[in-house]
PDB file of C-alpha atoms in Angstrom:
ATOM      1  CA  MET U 132       5.754  39.823  33.936  1.00 91.00           C
ATOM      2  CA  ARG U 133       6.877  36.392  32.794  1.00 95.00           C
ATOM      3  CA  ILE U 134       4.783  33.324  33.584  1.00 96.00           C
ATOM      4  CA  TYR U 135       6.072  29.752  33.373  1.00 96.00           C
ATOM      5  CA  GLY U 136       4.019  26.591  33.767  1.00 96.00           C
ATOM      6  CA  SER U 137       0.450  26.323  34.973  1.00 95.00           C
ATOM      7  CA  GLY U 138      -1.623  25.062  37.852  1.00 96.00           C
ATOM      8  CA  LYS U 139      -0.938  25.036  41.558  1.00 96.00           C
ATOM      9  CA  PRO U 140       0.959  26.069  43.461  1.00 97.00           C
ATOM     10  CA  VAL U 141       1.138  29.554  42.002  1.00 98.00           C
ATOM     11  CA  ARG U 142       4.363  31.336  42.916  1.00 98.00           C
ATOM     12  CA  LEU U 143       4.985  35.046  42.352  1.00 98.00           C
ATOM     13  CA  PHE U 144       8.535  36.395  42.728  1.00 98.00           C
ATOM     14  CA  VAL U 145       9.194  40.146  42.462  1.00 97.00           C
ATOM     15  CA  ALA U 146      12.421  42.193  42.482  1.00 96.00           C
ATOM     16  CA  GLY U 147      13.600  45.744  41.946  1.00 92.00           C
ATOM     17  CA  LEU U 148      10.775  47.134  44.067  1.00 89.00           C
ATOM     18  CA  HIS U 149      12.188  50.619  44.673  1.00 90.00           C
ATOM     19  CA  GLY U 150      15.214  52.855  44.377  1.00 89.00           C
ATOM     20  CA  GLU U 151      18.362  51.159  43.103  1.00 91.00           C
ATOM     21  CA  GLU U 152      17.573  47.695  44.481  1.00 93.00           C
ATOM     22  CA  TRP U 153      17.136  46.433  40.932  1.00 94.00           C
ATOM     23  CA  LYS U 154      20.933  46.544  40.492  1.00 94.00           C
ATOM     24  CA  ASP U 155      21.294  43.654  42.962  1.00 95.00           C
ATOM     25  CA  THR U 156      18.023  41.765  42.495  1.00 96.00           C
ATOM     26  CA  THR U 157      16.650  41.955  38.947  1.00 95.00           C
ATOM     27  CA  GLU U 158      19.216  39.640  37.334  1.00 96.00           C
ATOM     28  CA  LEU U 159      18.384  36.919  39.850  1.00 97.00           C
ATOM     29  CA  LEU U 160      14.857  36.699  38.482  1.00 97.00           C
ATOM     30  CA  LYS U 161      15.921  37.142  34.877  1.00 96.00           C
ATOM     31  CA  ASN U 162      18.193  34.099  35.222  1.00 95.00           C
ATOM     32  CA  ILE U 163      15.844  31.786  37.119  1.00 96.00           C
ATOM     33  CA  LYS U 164      14.742  28.588  35.379  1.00 95.00           C
ATOM     34  CA  PRO U 165      11.052  27.609  35.214  1.00 96.00           C
ATOM     35  CA  SER U 166       9.737  25.429  38.016  1.00 96.00           C
ATOM     36  CA  GLU U 167       9.036  21.738  37.453  1.00 96.00           C
ATOM     37  CA  THR U 168       5.509  21.967  38.883  1.00 96.00           C
ATOM     38  CA  GLY U 169       2.823  24.605  39.168  1.00 97.00           C
ATOM     39  CA  THR U 170       3.119  28.200  38.025  1.00 97.00           C
ATOM     40  CA  LEU U 171       6.079  30.546  38.417  1.00 98.00           C
ATOM     41  CA  ALA U 172       5.354  34.220  37.710  1.00 98.00           C
ATOM     42  CA  LEU U 173       8.221  36.716  37.743  1.00 98.00           C
ATOM     43  CA  ILE U 174       8.335  40.497  37.867  1.00 97.00           C
ATOM     44  CA  PRO U 175      12.109  41.142  37.660  1.00 96.00           C
ATOM     45  CA  LEU U 176      11.800  44.940  37.832  1.00 93.00           C
ATOM     46  CA  VAL U 177       8.941  46.722  39.571  1.00 94.00           C
ATOM     47  CA  ASP U 178      10.320  50.269  39.708  1.00 90.00           C
ATOM     48  CA  ARG U 179      13.619  52.172  39.387  1.00 88.00           C
ATOM     49  CA  GLY U 180      12.167  55.376  40.738  1.00 84.00           C
ATOM     50  CA  LYS U 181      12.387  57.102  44.069  1.00 84.00           C
ATOM     51  CA  TYR U 182      12.534  54.889  47.142  1.00 85.00           C
ATOM     52  CA  VAL U 183       9.115  54.489  48.773  1.00 85.00           C
ATOM     53  CA  SER U 184       8.931  51.948  51.596  1.00 86.00           C
ATOM     54  CA  THR U 185       6.785  48.872  51.027  1.00 90.00           C
ATOM     55  CA  LEU U 186       5.716  49.278  54.668  1.00 88.00           C
ATOM     56  CA  SER U 187       3.661  52.261  53.525  1.00 85.00           C
ATOM     57  CA  PRO U 188       0.267  51.719  51.847  1.00 83.00           C
ATOM     58  CA  ASP U 189       1.298  54.620  49.565  1.00 88.00           C
ATOM     59  CA  TYR U 190       3.757  52.272  47.858  1.00 91.00           C
ATOM     60  CA  TYR U 191       0.894  50.139  46.576  1.00 91.00           C
ATOM     61  CA  SER U 192      -1.036  53.092  45.167  1.00 90.00           C
ATOM     62  CA  GLY U 193       2.093  54.079  43.198  1.00 89.00           C
ATOM     63  CA  PRO U 194       4.880  51.825  41.917  1.00 89.00           C
ATOM     64  CA  GLY U 195       3.484  48.747  43.679  1.00 92.00           C
ATOM     65  CA  LYS U 196       0.195  48.791  41.726  1.00 94.00           C
ATOM     66  CA  LYS U 197       1.577  46.253  39.257  1.00 94.00           C
ATOM     67  CA  ILE U 198       2.322  43.881  42.153  1.00 96.00           C
ATOM     68  CA  LEU U 199      -1.258  44.171  43.409  1.00 96.00           C
ATOM     69  CA  ARG U 200      -2.636  43.551  39.911  1.00 96.00           C
ATOM     70  CA  ALA U 201      -0.489  40.406  39.637  1.00 97.00           C
ATOM     71  CA  ILE U 202      -1.581  39.183  43.088  1.00 97.00           C
ATOM     72  CA  GLU U 203      -5.245  39.785  42.310  1.00 97.00           C
ATOM     73  CA  ALA U 204      -4.977  38.030  38.927  1.00 97.00           C
ATOM     74  CA  LEU U 205      -2.828  35.072  40.006  1.00 97.00           C
ATOM     75  CA  LYS U 206      -3.783  34.574  43.680  1.00 97.00           C
ATOM     76  CA  PRO U 207      -0.353  33.104  44.522  1.00 98.00           C
ATOM     77  CA  GLU U 208       0.125  30.696  47.408  1.00 97.00           C
ATOM     78  CA  ILE U 209       3.814  31.634  47.493  1.00 97.00           C
ATOM     79  CA  TYR U 210       4.913  35.274  47.235  1.00 98.00           C
ATOM     80  CA  ILE U 211       8.587  36.327  47.396  1.00 98.00           C
ATOM     81  CA  GLU U 212      10.076  39.842  47.352  1.00 97.00           C
ATOM     82  CA  LEU U 213      13.771  40.530  46.736  1.00 97.00           C
ATOM     83  CA  HIS U 214      15.212  43.688  48.262  1.00 96.00           C
ATOM     84  CA  SER U 215      18.764  44.907  48.867  1.00 96.00           C
ATOM     85  CA  TYR U 216      20.305  46.910  51.686  1.00 95.00           C
ATOM     86  CA  SER U 217      23.427  48.934  52.384  1.00 94.00           C
ATOM     87  CA  SER U 218      25.577  47.675  55.250  1.00 92.00           C
ATOM     88  CA  GLN U 219      24.872  50.873  57.220  1.00 92.00           C
ATOM     89  CA  ASN U 220      21.157  49.865  57.284  1.00 92.00           C
ATOM     90  CA  PHE U 221      21.798  46.380  58.671  1.00 93.00           C
ATOM     91  CA  GLU U 222      20.802  47.338  62.228  1.00 91.00           C
ATOM     92  CA  LYS U 223      17.560  48.972  61.006  1.00 91.00           C
ATOM     93  CA  LEU U 224      16.591  45.668  59.364  1.00 92.00           C
ATOM     94  CA  ALA U 225      17.939  43.023  61.752  1.00 91.00           C
ATOM     95  CA  GLY U 226      18.235  44.938  65.036  1.00 89.00           C
ATOM     96  CA  LYS U 227      16.415  43.713  68.151  1.00 86.00           C
ATOM     97  CA  ASN U 228      14.443  46.964  68.451  1.00 86.00           C
ATOM     98  CA  ARG U 229      12.960  46.956  64.938  1.00 88.00           C
ATOM     99  CA  LEU U 230       9.467  46.115  66.169  1.00 83.00           C
ATOM    100  CA  GLU U 231       9.483  49.046  68.617  1.00 83.00           C
ATOM    101  CA  LEU U 232      11.171  51.470  66.215  1.00 84.00           C
ATOM    102  CA  ILE U 233       9.524  50.623  62.889  1.00 85.00           C
ATOM    103  CA  GLY U 234       6.524  48.490  63.843  1.00 83.00           C
ATOM    104  CA  VAL U 235       7.539  45.199  62.211  1.00 87.00           C
ATOM    105  CA  PRO U 236       9.703  42.278  63.419  1.00 88.00           C
ATOM    106  CA  ALA U 237      13.425  42.217  62.688  1.00 88.00           C
ATOM    107  CA  TYR U 238      14.719  40.169  59.789  1.00 92.00           C
ATOM    108  CA  SER U 239      16.440  36.868  60.560  1.00 92.00           C
ATOM    109  CA  ILE U 240      20.086  36.635  59.501  1.00 94.00           C
ATOM    110  CA  LEU U 241      20.485  33.664  57.163  1.00 94.00           C
ATOM    111  CA  LYS U 242      23.884  33.463  55.462  1.00 95.00           C
ATOM    112  CA  ASP U 243      26.274  35.547  53.335  1.00 96.00           C
ATOM    113  CA  GLY U 244      24.571  38.813  54.269  1.00 95.00           C
ATOM    114  CA  VAL U 245      21.100  37.592  53.292  1.00 97.00           C
ATOM    115  CA  LEU U 246      18.241  38.450  55.641  1.00 95.00           C
ATOM    116  CA  LEU U 247      14.812  36.795  55.741  1.00 94.00           C
ATOM    117  CA  GLY U 248      11.555  38.310  56.907  1.00 91.00           C
ATOM    118  CA  SER U 249       7.902  38.694  56.068  1.00 89.00           C
ATOM    119  CA  VAL U 250       6.539  41.072  53.474  1.00 92.00           C
ATOM    120  CA  SER U 251       4.812  44.308  54.487  1.00 91.00           C
ATOM    121  CA  PRO U 252       1.972  43.610  56.930  1.00 90.00           C
ATOM    122  CA  TRP U 253      -0.190  45.887  54.815  1.00 89.00           C
ATOM    123  CA  ILE U 254      -0.032  43.568  51.793  1.00 92.00           C
ATOM    124  CA  ARG U 255       0.196  40.345  53.863  1.00 92.00           C
ATOM    125  CA  ARG U 256      -3.018  40.949  55.781  1.00 90.00           C
ATOM    126  CA  LYS U 257      -5.041  42.386  52.925  1.00 92.00           C
ATOM    127  CA  TYR U 258      -4.128  40.099  50.007  1.00 95.00           C
ATOM    128  CA  PHE U 259      -3.105  36.686  51.356  1.00 94.00           C
ATOM    129  CA  PRO U 260      -4.726  33.932  53.399  1.00 92.00           C
ATOM    130  CA  LYS U 261      -2.790  32.827  56.481  1.00 87.00           C
ATOM    131  CA  GLU U 262      -1.731  29.603  54.711  1.00 91.00           C
ATOM    132  CA  ALA U 263       0.210  31.552  52.059  1.00 94.00           C
ATOM    133  CA  LEU U 264       4.004  31.768  52.202  1.00 94.00           C
ATOM    134  CA  CYS U 265       5.000  35.444  51.966  1.00 94.00           C
ATOM    135  CA  LEU U 266       8.715  36.164  52.309  1.00 94.00           C
ATOM    136  CA  SER U 267      11.005  39.117  51.902  1.00 95.00           C
ATOM    137  CA  PHE U 268      14.708  38.583  51.283  1.00 97.00           C
ATOM    138  CA  GLU U 269      17.203  41.397  51.807  1.00 96.00           C
ATOM    139  CA  LEU U 270      20.530  40.966  49.977  1.00 96.00           C
ATOM    140  CA  GLN U 271      23.599  42.967  50.885  1.00 97.00           C
ATOM    141  CA  LYS U 272      24.231  45.518  48.131  1.00 96.00           C
ATOM    142  CA  GLY U 273      27.155  44.693  45.883  1.00 95.00           C
ATOM    143  CA  SER U 274      27.781  41.299  47.500  1.00 96.00           C
ATOM    144  CA  VAL U 275      28.418  38.434  45.099  1.00 96.00           C
ATOM    145  CA  GLU U 276      28.032  35.996  48.017  1.00 97.00           C
ATOM    146  CA  SER U 277      24.601  37.437  48.872  1.00 97.00           C
ATOM    147  CA  ARG U 278      23.448  37.065  45.274  1.00 97.00           C
ATOM    148  CA  LYS U 279      24.753  33.484  45.024  1.00 97.00           C
ATOM    149  CA  PHE U 280      23.071  32.428  48.254  1.00 98.00           C
ATOM    150  CA  THR U 281      19.799  34.103  47.254  1.00 97.00           C
ATOM    151  CA  ALA U 282      19.907  32.321  43.890  1.00 97.00           C
ATOM    152  CA  LYS U 283      20.189  29.007  45.774  1.00 97.00           C
ATOM    153  CA  MET U 284      17.223  29.917  47.973  1.00 97.00           C
ATOM    154  CA  LEU U 285      15.154  30.903  44.918  1.00 97.00           C
ATOM    155  CA  ALA U 286      15.974  27.563  43.264  1.00 97.00           C
ATOM    156  CA  ILE U 287      14.494  25.847  46.330  1.00 96.00           C
ATOM    157  CA  LEU U 288      11.510  28.192  46.636  1.00 97.00           C
ATOM    158  CA  LYS U 289      10.504  27.793  43.007  1.00 97.00           C
ATOM    159  CA  GLU U 290       9.946  24.088  43.701  1.00 97.00           C
ATOM    160  CA  ILE U 291       8.403  24.393  47.194  1.00 96.00           C
ATOM    161  CA  GLN U 292       4.763  23.286  47.217  1.00 96.00           C
ATOM    162  CA  SER U 293       3.504  25.036  50.357  1.00 95.00           C
ATOM    163  CA  ARG U 294       4.253  27.224  53.350  1.00 94.00           C
ATOM    164  CA  ASP U 295       4.508  24.147  55.575  1.00 94.00           C
ATOM    165  CA  GLU U 296       7.055  22.506  53.277  1.00 96.00           C
ATOM    166  CA  PHE U 297       9.209  25.634  53.451  1.00 95.00           C
ATOM    167  CA  ILE U 298       8.924  25.751  57.250  1.00 93.00           C
ATOM    168  CA  GLU U 299      10.154  22.136  57.426  1.00 95.00           C
ATOM    169  CA  PHE U 300      13.059  22.989  55.105  1.00 96.00           C
ATOM    170  CA  MET U 301      14.003  25.959  57.293  1.00 94.00           C
ATOM    171  CA  LYS U 302      13.777  23.926  60.515  1.00 95.00           C
ATOM    172  CA  LYS U 303      16.211  21.414  59.024  1.00 96.00           C
ATOM    173  CA  GLU U 304      18.663  23.796  57.303  1.00 95.00           C
ATOM    174  CA  PHE U 305      18.431  26.916  59.510  1.00 94.00           C
ATOM    175  CA  PRO U 306      16.913  25.811  62.833  1.00 94.00           C
ATOM    176  CA  ALA U 307      17.746  28.936  64.868  1.00 91.00           C
ATOM    177  CA  GLN U 308      16.499  31.297  62.165  1.00 89.00           C
ATOM    178  CA  ALA U 309      13.354  29.206  61.634  1.00 90.00           C
ATOM    179  CA  LYS U 310      12.587  29.316  65.365  1.00 89.00           C
ATOM    180  CA  LYS U 311      13.042  33.110  65.475  1.00 85.00           C
ATOM    181  CA  ALA U 312      10.980  33.685  62.320  1.00 84.00           C
ATOM    182  CA  ILE U 313       8.116  31.497  63.597  1.00 84.00           C
ATOM    183  CA  GLU U 314       8.148  33.202  67.011  1.00 84.00           C
ATOM    184  CA  ASP U 315       8.187  36.665  65.393  1.00 82.00           C
ATOM    185  CA  TYR U 316       5.364  35.714  63.045  1.00 80.00           C
ATOM    186  CA  ARG U 317       3.203  34.295  65.865  1.00 80.00           C
ATOM    187  CA  ARG U 318       3.808  37.363  68.034  1.00 78.00           C
ATOM    188  CA  PHE U 319       2.992  39.748  65.204  1.00 80.00           C
ATOM    189  CA  TYR U 320       0.226  37.972  63.243  1.00 76.00           C
ATOM    190  CA  GLY U 321      -1.099  35.357  65.651  1.00 72.00           C
ATOM    191  CA  GLU U 322      -1.088  31.584  65.064  1.00 63.00           C
ATOM    192  CA  ILE U 323       0.610  30.057  62.024  1.00 54.00           C
TER     193      ILE U 323
END
């Protein structure tokens, strides 16, 4: 783990959570510049091993233990996960029936194959207060455009001060996606 800066807000960005996702996500965190305010903690590579879903509590008793240790030590207000997906899994992630099929809301489609959603409800509910910003980005595997767009989003997120500031940014830049994400969050977790 690399830590830049000090003080609040504390931001924790993680990538390469399972399987071969590291091939598309790790470099993004290795190349990120320190934030101008607060703390930026980075875990560019969590695990290259077998794919275990972060939706399963088993993930956090195995490869995800280092994420939990970082969360417990740092108590971040902003937590970002970077994942990657194959195009054949797009519907599983962003399809309308994801809540019924998998038990979590569908990702919102942002731009250049990048999807935005919440992190696993297991970790969200257990480790973060409702005011925390907890996001999961899915990049399209092998897509230069996806990586470039995600790098731009990370540059913004590393300077964001709060969940509410990010919501305002999303409402301005991606109004339809912000509306969907807020509605999904309210339906799934209750009030924002």
